[in-house]
Amino acid sequence: MDRRTFLKTGAVGAGAAALAACSEGEQAAAAGADAPSRPRQARRLSMVTTWPPNFPGLGDMALRTAQMIGELTQGSLDVRVYADGELVPALESFDAVSTGAADMYHGAEYYWQGKAKGFSFFTAVPMGLTANEMFAWHHFGGGKELHQELSAQFNIIAFPAGNTTHQMGGWFKKEINSLEDFRGLRMRIPGLGGDVIQQLGATTVTLPGGEIFQSLQSGAIDASEWVGPWNDLAFGLYRVAPYYYGPGFHEPGSGLHCGVNLDVWNSLTEFEQLAIQRACDWATHMSIAEYSHQNAAALQTLANEHGVTVRSFPDDVWARLEEASMDVVSTIGNSDPLTKRIYDSYMAARERSMLWASVSDGPYLRFRRQGGDAAPQ
Ligand code: CA
């Protein structure tokens, strides 16, 4: 449905609601008649998030989604956004929505992998799908149905509502010239990416974003990934770890999601449900556009103003990362029957995507002139 059709439908919906409101008194007077259930006042919904207050990029995606839900429902839904700790701590967002203590969350599904292993596949897995491939899998490749089956077990329905696009490999204090250089390396890299580099002999450390700079500066860690040029520049990581590696193998297009309590969802009108889905889709598209623009601009700044040169891992390191990634992902994927179905669907999407990319984006981006001082050496 395009925007014009949608707005038209919205206008018709609002008109029908107004009509229903006019005849409400008569209907109430008629015994046994169905009274309209649509609330006439704005319904306030709480959205808890896994992001700190005023967090650029990820926090903006939550605000943008909430605002668009209000606009598309013409104010019948009023979504209030709460940053990490304002209503509940970041990682309790899922439980808060599951139990109904909050109505919605905006966050990264892989934070819930302690609840079910399958959640990782809906954010990112090492050597997995890119942002566009993730969205394709969700809408056309069976991802949506599997995600909803998984979330329903926790009384939640979730929709993609943002994507960080391709993340970078990270900032290193020393060059990586061979597999040997990973041995004994202390790196901040959370989740499955961390499991992969452990197979290469590295030690992994989990630190919140705010502690990365100081830990690199003090020598407590030798390397750290964060997000990409936009968010990395903001932290000033180039000042304490001069070697920037890209692309990242571990988060090739991290999807963020908006999860809604299922009882709340079922109490909404069809029009409100549609508006939430369209707002989430729109937030995904906007974040892909925003990250594509902001990362490109920040990379120019890193190269031109701070002399940063992006490097690529040697081929043998990439080969080992691919091998270890498939090992880690398959172990997770075989942990229970539903995760296995998610894993099989995801890997089938990956196989299709690789075939198509091998004759489209892959060669095209290689053939197009790669320019600038920041291009990988
Ligand atoms: Ca990251």
mmCIF file of C-alpha atoms and ligand atoms in Angstrom:
data_model
loop_
_atom_site.group_PDB
_atom_site.id
_atom_site.type_symbol
_atom_site.label_atom_id
_atom_site.label_comp_id
_atom_site.label_asym_id
_atom_site.label_seq_id
_atom_site.Cartn_x
_atom_site.Cartn_y
_atom_site.Cartn_z
ATOM 1 C CA MET A 1 0.000 0.000 0.000
ATOM 2 C CA ASP A 2 1.544 3.325 -0.948
ATOM 3 C CA ARG A 3 1.475 6.398 1.249
ATOM 4 C CA ARG A 4 -1.339 8.067 -0.669
ATOM 5 C CA THR A 5 -3.593 5.020 -0.480
ATOM 6 C CA PHE A 6 -2.706 4.656 3.170
ATOM 7 C CA LEU A 7 -3.564 8.267 3.994
ATOM 8 C CA LYS A 8 -6.799 7.910 2.062
ATOM 9 C CA THR A 9 -7.697 4.770 3.985
ATOM 10 C CA GLY A 10 -6.771 6.608 7.178
ATOM 11 C CA ALA A 11 -9.054 9.472 6.302
ATOM 12 C CA VAL A 12 -11.890 7.045 5.550
ATOM 13 C CA GLY A 13 -11.188 5.274 8.861
ATOM 14 C CA ALA A 14 -11.310 8.545 10.771
ATOM 15 C CA GLY A 15 -14.484 9.539 8.958
ATOM 16 C CA ALA A 16 -16.133 6.253 9.837
ATOM 17 C CA ALA A 17 -15.095 6.716 13.470
ATOM 18 C CA ALA A 18 -16.581 10.219 13.509
ATOM 19 C CA LEU A 19 -19.786 8.850 11.996
ATOM 20 C CA ALA A 20 -19.898 6.124 14.618
ATOM 21 C CA ALA A 21 -19.367 8.723 17.346
ATOM 22 C CA CYS A 22 -22.334 10.787 16.064
ATOM 23 C CA SER A 23 -24.678 7.860 16.313
ATOM 24 C CA GLU A 24 -23.278 6.590 19.592
ATOM 25 C CA GLY A 25 -26.119 7.960 21.743
ATOM 26 C CA GLU A 26 -28.754 6.361 19.551
ATOM 27 C CA GLN A 27 -26.894 3.067 19.555
ATOM 28 C CA ALA A 28 -26.527 3.085 23.327
ATOM 29 C CA ALA A 29 -30.232 3.730 23.625
ATOM 30 C CA ALA A 30 -31.037 0.754 21.449
ATOM 31 C CA ALA A 31 -30.935 -2.323 23.680
ATOM 32 C CA GLY A 32 -28.595 -5.034 22.398
ATOM 33 C CA ALA A 33 -26.934 -2.804 19.787
ATOM 34 C CA ASP A 34 -23.162 -3.038 19.468
ATOM 35 C CA ALA A 35 -21.642 0.138 20.930
ATOM 36 C CA PRO A 36 -18.523 1.342 19.134
ATOM 37 C CA SER A 37 -15.456 0.227 21.052
ATOM 38 C CA ARG A 38 -13.050 2.798 19.632
ATOM 39 C CA PRO A 39 -11.838 5.157 22.366
ATOM 40 C CA ARG A 40 -12.512 8.785 21.658
ATOM 41 C CA GLN A 41 -9.517 9.988 23.650
ATOM 42 C CA ALA A 42 -5.897 9.297 22.793
ATOM 43 C CA ARG A 43 -4.743 6.036 24.267
ATOM 44 C CA ARG A 44 -1.359 6.387 25.904
ATOM 45 C CA LEU A 45 1.115 3.529 25.414
ATOM 46 C CA SER A 46 4.505 3.195 27.095
ATOM 47 C CA MET A 47 7.554 2.230 25.026
ATOM 48 C CA VAL A 48 10.573 1.162 27.094
ATOM 49 C CA THR A 49 13.906 1.028 25.265
ATOM 50 C CA THR A 50 17.355 -0.455 25.607
ATOM 51 C CA TRP A 51 18.996 2.902 24.767
ATOM 52 C CA PRO A 52 20.461 5.616 26.994
ATOM 53 C CA PRO A 53 18.651 8.996 26.993
ATOM 54 C CA ASN A 54 19.191 11.099 23.830
ATOM 55 C CA PHE A 55 21.180 8.331 22.150
ATOM 56 C CA PRO A 56 21.883 9.241 18.509
ATOM 57 C CA GLY A 57 20.931 6.687 15.868
ATOM 58 C CA LEU A 58 19.485 3.849 17.912
ATOM 59 C CA GLY A 59 17.583 6.055 20.371
ATOM 60 C CA ASP A 60 16.348 8.189 17.482
ATOM 61 C CA MET A 61 14.846 5.097 15.843
ATOM 62 C CA ALA A 62 12.666 4.502 18.912
ATOM 63 C CA LEU A 63 11.522 8.137 19.053
ATOM 64 C CA ARG A 64 10.860 8.197 15.329
ATOM 65 C CA THR A 65 8.781 4.999 15.474
ATOM 66 C CA ALA A 66 6.715 6.307 18.390
ATOM 67 C CA GLN A 67 6.116 9.651 16.726
ATOM 68 C CA MET A 68 5.032 8.055 13.437
ATOM 69 C CA ILE A 69 2.560 5.764 15.245
ATOM 70 C CA GLY A 70 0.966 8.916 16.677
ATOM 71 C CA GLU A 71 0.882 10.638 13.295
ATOM 72 C CA LEU A 72 -0.514 7.682 11.352
ATOM 73 C CA THR A 73 -3.258 7.024 13.908
ATOM 74 C CA GLN A 74 -4.069 10.735 13.878
ATOM 75 C CA GLY A 75 -3.391 10.856 17.582
ATOM 76 C CA SER A 76 -5.523 7.915 18.702
ATOM 77 C CA LEU A 77 -2.306 6.280 19.977
ATOM 78 C CA ASP A 78 0.116 8.414 21.986
ATOM 79 C CA VAL A 79 3.367 6.483 22.516
ATOM 80 C CA ARG A 80 5.645 7.752 25.292
ATOM 81 C CA VAL A 81 9.273 6.649 25.012
ATOM 82 C CA TYR A 82 11.348 5.798 28.082
ATOM 83 C CA ALA A 83 15.157 5.552 27.927
ATOM 84 C CA ASP A 84 17.185 2.918 29.776
ATOM 85 C CA GLY A 85 16.410 3.194 33.486
ATOM 86 C CA GLU A 86 13.558 5.683 33.229
ATOM 87 C CA LEU A 87 10.884 3.015 33.687
ATOM 88 C CA VAL A 88 12.926 -0.189 33.762
ATOM 89 C CA PRO A 89 16.634 -0.991 33.166
ATOM 90 C CA ALA A 90 17.483 -1.631 29.483
ATOM 91 C CA LEU A 91 17.709 -5.394 29.692
ATOM 92 C CA GLU A 92 14.440 -5.740 31.613
ATOM 93 C CA SER A 93 12.481 -4.198 28.733
ATOM 94 C CA PHE A 94 11.513 -7.607 27.361
ATOM 95 C CA ASP A 95 10.112 -8.882 30.679
ATOM 96 C CA ALA A 96 8.304 -5.589 31.234
ATOM 97 C CA VAL A 97 6.449 -5.949 27.923
ATOM 98 C CA SER A 98 5.940 -9.698 28.329
ATOM 99 C CA THR A 99 4.188 -9.208 31.679
ATOM 100 C CA GLY A 100 2.326 -6.060 30.627
ATOM 101 C CA ALA A 101 4.227 -3.703 32.967
ATOM 102 C CA ALA A 102 5.041 -1.757 29.773
ATOM 103 C CA ASP A 103 3.126 -1.811 26.478
ATOM 104 C CA MET A 104 6.008 -1.854 23.956
ATOM 105 C CA TYR A 105 9.789 -2.006 23.736
ATOM 106 C CA HIS A 106 12.347 -0.850 21.205
ATOM 107 C CA GLY A 107 15.612 -2.777 21.337
ATOM 108 C CA ALA A 108 17.882 -5.416 19.868
ATOM 109 C CA GLU A 109 16.413 -8.935 19.872
ATOM 110 C CA TYR A 110 19.794 -10.567 20.540
ATOM 111 C CA TYR A 111 19.665 -9.077 24.041
ATOM 112 C CA TRP A 112 16.972 -11.710 24.731
ATOM 113 C CA GLN A 113 19.066 -14.725 23.710
ATOM 114 C CA GLY A 114 19.012 -15.826 27.372
ATOM 115 C CA LYS A 115 15.231 -16.315 26.909
ATOM 116 C CA ALA A 116 15.554 -18.202 23.615
ATOM 117 C CA LYS A 117 18.560 -18.763 21.364
ATOM 118 C CA GLY A 118 16.496 -18.048 18.257
ATOM 119 C CA PHE A 119 16.325 -14.298 19.015
ATOM 120 C CA SER A 120 19.922 -13.765 17.810
ATOM 121 C CA PHE A 121 18.919 -14.493 14.210
ATOM 122 C CA PHE A 122 16.563 -11.506 14.145
ATOM 123 C CA THR A 123 19.281 -8.982 15.036
ATOM 124 C CA ALA A 124 22.499 -10.274 13.507
ATOM 125 C CA VAL A 125 24.704 -13.343 13.443
ATOM 126 C CA PRO A 126 28.372 -13.443 12.323
ATOM 127 C CA MET A 127 28.774 -13.703 8.542
ATOM 128 C CA GLY A 128 24.988 -13.449 8.249
ATOM 129 C CA LEU A 129 22.554 -11.261 6.323
ATOM 130 C CA THR A 130 23.021 -7.570 5.488
ATOM 131 C CA ALA A 131 20.386 -4.928 6.322
ATOM 132 C CA ASN A 132 18.493 -5.288 3.040
ATOM 133 C CA GLU A 133 18.775 -9.062 3.125
ATOM 134 C CA MET A 134 17.372 -9.091 6.690
ATOM 135 C CA PHE A 135 14.360 -7.031 5.652
ATOM 136 C CA ALA A 136 13.850 -9.280 2.599
ATOM 137 C CA TRP A 137 13.948 -12.394 4.784
ATOM 138 C CA HIS A 138 11.451 -10.839 7.211
ATOM 139 C CA HIS A 139 8.853 -9.826 4.645
ATOM 140 C CA PHE A 140 9.270 -12.421 1.906
ATOM 141 C CA GLY A 141 11.476 -15.270 3.121
ATOM 142 C CA GLY A 142 9.545 -16.615 6.124
ATOM 143 C CA GLY A 143 11.360 -14.618 8.831
ATOM 144 C CA LYS A 144 8.240 -12.769 10.015
ATOM 145 C CA GLU A 145 6.188 -15.915 10.691
ATOM 146 C CA LEU A 146 9.015 -17.573 12.629
ATOM 147 C CA HIS A 147 9.744 -14.423 14.627
ATOM 148 C CA GLN A 148 6.089 -14.054 15.566
ATOM 149 C CA GLU A 149 5.867 -17.713 16.554
ATOM 150 C CA LEU A 150 8.876 -17.254 18.848
ATOM 151 C CA SER A 151 7.742 -13.933 20.364
ATOM 152 C CA ALA A 152 4.186 -15.228 20.955
ATOM 153 C CA GLN A 153 5.670 -17.704 23.454
ATOM 154 C CA PHE A 154 6.440 -14.620 25.557
ATOM 155 C CA ASN A 155 3.113 -12.830 24.880
ATOM 156 C CA ILE A 156 4.799 -10.390 22.476
ATOM 157 C CA ILE A 157 4.514 -9.537 18.787
ATOM 158 C CA ALA A 158 7.605 -7.843 17.300
ATOM 159 C CA PHE A 159 8.324 -5.927 14.101
ATOM 160 C CA PRO A 160 11.582 -4.680 12.537
ATOM 161 C CA ALA A 161 11.915 -0.982 13.440
ATOM 162 C CA GLY A 162 15.433 0.040 12.478
ATOM 163 C CA ASN A 163 18.776 -1.286 11.320
ATOM 164 C CA THR A 164 22.323 -0.066 12.026
ATOM 165 C CA THR A 165 23.468 -1.301 8.574
ATOM 166 C CA HIS A 166 26.951 -2.760 8.274
ATOM 167 C CA GLN A 167 29.070 -2.387 11.395
ATOM 168 C CA MET A 168 32.853 -2.037 11.328
ATOM 169 C CA GLY A 169 35.443 -4.578 12.449
ATOM 170 C CA GLY A 170 36.706 -2.265 15.168
ATOM 171 C CA TRP A 171 39.643 -0.259 16.462
ATOM 172 C CA PHE A 172 42.938 -2.011 17.160
ATOM 173 C CA LYS A 173 46.030 -0.707 18.929
ATOM 174 C CA LYS A 174 48.236 -2.989 16.802
ATOM 175 C CA GLU A 175 48.002 -4.084 13.185
ATOM 176 C CA ILE A 176 46.473 -7.458 12.342
ATOM 177 C CA ASN A 177 48.772 -9.087 9.800
ATOM 178 C CA SER A 178 48.020 -12.753 10.404
ATOM 179 C CA LEU A 179 45.937 -15.194 12.419
ATOM 180 C CA GLU A 180 48.714 -15.191 15.019
ATOM 181 C CA ASP A 181 47.883 -11.577 15.887
ATOM 182 C CA PHE A 182 44.511 -12.680 17.302
ATOM 183 C CA ARG A 183 46.187 -15.013 19.764
ATOM 184 C CA GLY A 184 46.059 -13.393 23.222
ATOM 185 C CA LEU A 185 44.325 -10.270 21.906
ATOM 186 C CA ARG A 186 41.941 -8.748 24.473
ATOM 187 C CA MET A 187 38.975 -7.364 22.573
ATOM 188 C CA ARG A 188 35.654 -5.818 23.527
ATOM 189 C CA ILE A 189 33.207 -7.614 21.231
ATOM 190 C CA PRO A 190 29.909 -8.865 22.660
ATOM 191 C CA GLY A 191 27.720 -11.804 21.685
ATOM 192 C CA LEU A 192 28.353 -14.390 19.004
ATOM 193 C CA GLY A 193 31.137 -12.317 17.388
ATOM 194 C CA GLY A 194 33.005 -12.701 20.658
ATOM 195 C CA ASP A 195 32.499 -16.492 20.578
ATOM 196 C CA VAL A 196 34.013 -16.517 17.076
ATOM 197 C CA ILE A 197 37.223 -14.657 17.892
ATOM 198 C CA GLN A 198 37.687 -16.804 20.975
ATOM 199 C CA GLN A 199 38.083 -19.668 18.505
ATOM 200 C CA LEU A 200 40.967 -17.667 17.019
ATOM 201 C CA GLY A 201 42.641 -17.498 20.436
ATOM 202 C CA ALA A 202 41.463 -14.046 21.537
ATOM 203 C CA THR A 203 40.046 -13.146 24.931
ATOM 204 C CA THR A 204 36.784 -11.224 24.835
ATOM 205 C CA VAL A 205 35.562 -8.586 27.224
ATOM 206 C CA THR A 206 32.026 -7.228 27.542
ATOM 207 C CA LEU A 207 31.923 -3.511 28.307
ATOM 208 C CA PRO A 208 29.206 -0.892 27.867
ATOM 209 C CA GLY A 209 29.894 1.616 25.109
ATOM 210 C CA GLY A 210 30.728 4.393 27.533
ATOM 211 C CA GLU A 211 33.739 2.507 28.919
ATOM 212 C CA ILE A 212 35.439 1.639 25.613
ATOM 213 C CA PHE A 213 37.579 4.775 25.237
ATOM 214 C CA GLN A 214 39.065 4.604 28.702
ATOM 215 C CA SER A 215 39.709 0.856 28.496
ATOM 216 C CA LEU A 216 41.605 1.253 25.221
ATOM 217 C CA GLN A 217 43.527 4.224 26.600
ATOM 218 C CA SER A 218 44.580 2.431 29.796
ATOM 219 C CA GLY A 219 45.575 -0.704 27.887
ATOM 220 C CA ALA A 220 42.959 -2.825 29.686
ATOM 221 C CA ILE A 221 41.887 -3.952 26.196
ATOM 222 C CA ASP A 222 43.808 -4.096 22.881
ATOM 223 C CA ALA A 223 40.872 -3.642 20.535
ATOM 224 C CA SER A 224 37.160 -2.875 20.465
ATOM 225 C CA GLU A 225 34.294 -2.831 18.051
ATOM 226 C CA TRP A 226 31.422 -0.400 18.575
ATOM 227 C CA VAL A 227 29.116 0.364 15.632
ATOM 228 C CA GLY A 228 30.367 2.201 12.547
ATOM 229 C CA PRO A 229 32.037 5.508 11.614
ATOM 230 C CA TRP A 230 29.127 7.699 12.801
ATOM 231 C CA ASN A 231 28.914 6.310 16.340
ATOM 232 C CA ASP A 232 32.643 5.492 16.542
ATOM 233 C CA LEU A 233 33.680 9.061 15.646
ATOM 234 C CA ALA A 234 31.431 10.395 18.410
ATOM 235 C CA PHE A 235 33.380 8.317 20.962
ATOM 236 C CA GLY A 236 36.761 9.542 19.598
ATOM 237 C CA LEU A 237 38.115 5.982 19.419
ATOM 238 C CA TYR A 238 40.630 6.966 16.683
ATOM 239 C CA ARG A 239 42.573 8.845 19.364
ATOM 240 C CA VAL A 240 43.399 5.722 21.374
ATOM 241 C CA ALA A 241 43.495 2.904 18.791
ATOM 242 C CA PRO A 242 44.817 4.013 15.387
ATOM 243 C CA TYR A 243 44.091 0.907 13.284
ATOM 244 C CA TYR A 244 40.506 0.830 12.002
ATOM 245 C CA TYR A 245 39.355 -2.430 10.388
ATOM 246 C CA GLY A 246 36.368 -2.886 8.141
ATOM 247 C CA PRO A 247 33.984 -4.305 7.349
ATOM 248 C CA GLY A 248 32.915 -6.158 10.477
ATOM 249 C CA PHE A 249 32.270 -9.881 10.154
ATOM 250 C CA HIS A 250 30.074 -10.022 13.247
ATOM 251 C CA GLU A 251 27.178 -7.550 12.692
ATOM 252 C CA PRO A 252 26.551 -7.165 8.957
ATOM 253 C CA GLY A 253 23.190 -5.403 9.416
ATOM 254 C CA SER A 254 21.867 -5.385 12.958
ATOM 255 C CA GLY A 255 18.090 -5.227 13.055
ATOM 256 C CA LEU A 256 16.289 -3.408 15.858
ATOM 257 C CA HIS A 257 12.713 -4.251 16.752
ATOM 258 C CA CYS A 258 9.580 -2.878 18.312
ATOM 259 C CA GLY A 259 7.846 -5.514 20.454
ATOM 260 C CA VAL A 260 4.235 -5.066 21.593
ATOM 261 C CA ASN A 261 2.485 -6.877 24.434
ATOM 262 C CA LEU A 262 0.063 -9.285 22.724
ATOM 263 C CA ASP A 263 -2.920 -8.391 24.954
ATOM 264 C CA VAL A 264 -2.350 -4.731 24.130
ATOM 265 C CA TRP A 265 -1.960 -5.626 20.435
ATOM 266 C CA ASN A 266 -5.232 -7.593 20.391
ATOM 267 C CA SER A 267 -7.057 -4.673 22.016
ATOM 268 C CA LEU A 268 -6.098 -2.295 19.169
ATOM 269 C CA THR A 269 -8.231 -1.601 16.122
ATOM 270 C CA GLU A 270 -7.130 -3.096 12.807
ATOM 271 C CA PHE A 271 -6.273 0.400 11.667
ATOM 272 C CA GLU A 272 -4.049 1.018 14.710
ATOM 273 C CA GLN A 273 -2.324 -2.333 14.164
ATOM 274 C CA LEU A 274 -1.690 -1.432 10.533
ATOM 275 C CA ALA A 275 -0.352 1.988 11.556
ATOM 276 C CA ILE A 276 2.142 0.398 13.984
ATOM 277 C CA GLN A 277 3.382 -1.997 11.294
ATOM 278 C CA ARG A 278 3.764 0.793 8.723
ATOM 279 C CA ALA A 279 5.527 3.053 11.250
ATOM 280 C CA CYS A 280 8.005 0.236 12.023
ATOM 281 C CA ASP A 281 8.684 -0.443 8.322
ATOM 282 C CA TRP A 282 9.197 3.266 7.744
ATOM 283 C CA ALA A 283 11.596 3.490 10.713
ATOM 284 C CA THR A 284 13.637 0.651 9.197
ATOM 285 C CA HIS A 285 13.924 2.417 5.847
ATOM 286 C CA MET A 286 14.767 5.748 7.463
ATOM 287 C CA SER A 287 17.477 4.248 9.651
ATOM 288 C CA ILE A 288 19.097 2.515 6.667
ATOM 289 C CA ALA A 289 19.128 5.863 4.841
ATOM 290 C CA GLU A 290 20.370 7.731 7.902
ATOM 291 C CA TYR A 291 23.176 5.303 8.721
ATOM 292 C CA SER A 292 24.233 5.153 5.067
ATOM 293 C CA HIS A 293 24.527 8.928 4.972
ATOM 294 C CA GLN A 294 26.004 9.505 8.424
ATOM 295 C CA ASN A 295 28.558 6.684 8.171
ATOM 296 C CA ALA A 296 29.776 7.986 4.819
ATOM 297 C CA ALA A 297 30.089 11.543 6.141
ATOM 298 C CA ALA A 298 31.821 10.426 9.350
ATOM 299 C CA LEU A 299 34.268 8.252 7.406
ATOM 300 C CA GLN A 300 35.251 11.301 5.336
ATOM 301 C CA THR A 301 35.845 13.223 8.557
ATOM 302 C CA LEU A 302 37.907 10.380 10.028
ATOM 303 C CA ALA A 303 40.019 10.205 6.864
ATOM 304 C CA ASN A 304 40.362 13.897 6.054
ATOM 305 C CA GLU A 305 40.569 15.460 9.486
ATOM 306 C CA HIS A 306 42.029 12.674 11.596
ATOM 307 C CA GLY A 307 44.153 10.772 9.068
ATOM 308 C CA VAL A 308 42.410 7.447 9.709
ATOM 309 C CA THR A 309 43.038 4.737 7.111
ATOM 310 C CA VAL A 310 40.673 1.759 7.072
ATOM 311 C CA ARG A 311 42.330 -1.621 6.799
ATOM 312 C CA SER A 312 40.970 -5.027 5.901
ATOM 313 C CA PHE A 313 41.905 -8.263 7.650
ATOM 314 C CA PRO A 314 44.205 -10.520 5.577
ATOM 315 C CA ASP A 315 42.443 -13.170 3.467
ATOM 316 C CA ASP A 316 43.477 -16.062 5.713
ATOM 317 C CA VAL A 317 41.961 -14.255 8.718
ATOM 318 C CA TRP A 318 38.699 -13.777 6.796
ATOM 319 C CA ALA A 319 38.662 -17.456 5.827
ATOM 320 C CA ARG A 320 39.091 -18.515 9.461
ATOM 321 C CA LEU A 321 36.459 -16.003 10.641
ATOM 322 C CA GLU A 322 33.966 -17.458 8.136
ATOM 323 C CA GLU A 323 34.706 -21.010 9.248
ATOM 324 C CA ALA A 324 34.462 -20.198 12.976
ATOM 325 C CA SER A 325 31.302 -18.126 12.417
ATOM 326 C CA MET A 326 29.498 -21.002 10.696
ATOM 327 C CA ASP A 327 30.537 -23.273 13.551
ATOM 328 C CA VAL A 328 29.220 -20.888 16.248
ATOM 329 C CA VAL A 329 25.992 -20.135 14.369
ATOM 330 C CA SER A 330 25.257 -23.796 13.699
ATOM 331 C CA THR A 331 25.766 -24.664 17.383
ATOM 332 C CA ILE A 332 23.224 -21.996 18.375
ATOM 333 C CA GLY A 333 20.940 -23.013 15.495
ATOM 334 C CA ASN A 334 20.693 -26.599 16.674
ATOM 335 C CA SER A 335 19.830 -25.838 20.289
ATOM 336 C CA ASP A 336 16.074 -26.608 20.134
ATOM 337 C CA PRO A 337 13.402 -27.431 17.497
ATOM 338 C CA LEU A 338 12.071 -23.884 16.955
ATOM 339 C CA THR A 339 15.582 -22.382 16.812
ATOM 340 C CA LYS A 340 16.467 -25.094 14.279
ATOM 341 C CA ARG A 341 13.566 -24.024 12.042
ATOM 342 C CA ILE A 342 14.666 -20.375 12.364
ATOM 343 C CA TYR A 343 18.259 -21.352 11.611
ATOM 344 C CA ASP A 344 17.239 -23.409 8.546
ATOM 345 C CA SER A 345 15.096 -20.567 7.167
ATOM 346 C CA TYR A 346 17.834 -18.011 7.857
ATOM 347 C CA MET A 347 20.542 -20.134 6.216
ATOM 348 C CA ALA A 348 18.321 -20.714 3.159
ATOM 349 C CA ALA A 349 17.886 -16.919 2.880
ATOM 350 C CA ARG A 350 21.653 -16.524 3.261
ATOM 351 C CA GLU A 351 22.294 -19.039 0.484
ATOM 352 C CA ARG A 352 19.869 -17.256 -1.895
ATOM 353 C CA SER A 353 21.254 -13.844 -0.962
ATOM 354 C CA MET A 354 24.845 -14.923 -1.574
ATOM 355 C CA LEU A 355 23.983 -16.190 -5.048
ATOM 356 C CA TRP A 356 22.253 -12.944 -5.998
ATOM 357 C CA ALA A 357 24.891 -10.696 -4.395
ATOM 358 C CA SER A 358 27.623 -12.614 -6.229
ATOM 359 C CA VAL A 359 26.312 -11.278 -9.555
ATOM 360 C CA SER A 360 24.949 -7.894 -8.350
ATOM 361 C CA ASP A 361 26.201 -5.848 -5.372
ATOM 362 C CA GLY A 362 29.390 -7.885 -4.929
ATOM 363 C CA PRO A 363 30.988 -7.363 -8.359
ATOM 364 C CA TYR A 364 29.331 -3.984 -8.943
ATOM 365 C CA LEU A 365 30.838 -2.457 -5.812
ATOM 366 C CA ARG A 366 34.239 -3.912 -6.712
ATOM 367 C CA PHE A 367 34.083 -2.549 -10.269
ATOM 368 C CA ARG A 368 32.857 0.880 -9.237
ATOM 369 C CA ARG A 369 35.838 3.051 -8.543
ATOM 370 C CA GLN A 370 36.752 2.737 -4.855
ATOM 371 C CA GLY A 371 38.027 6.149 -3.911
ATOM 372 C CA GLY A 372 39.233 8.274 -1.075
ATOM 373 C CA ASP A 373 42.039 8.066 1.404
ATOM 374 C CA ALA A 374 39.913 5.930 3.711
ATOM 375 C CA ALA A 375 39.546 2.997 1.290
ATOM 376 C CA PRO A 376 40.871 -0.293 2.720
ATOM 377 C CA GLN A 377 44.590 -0.864 2.115
HETATM 378 CA CA CA B 1 28.552 -3.559 17.588
#
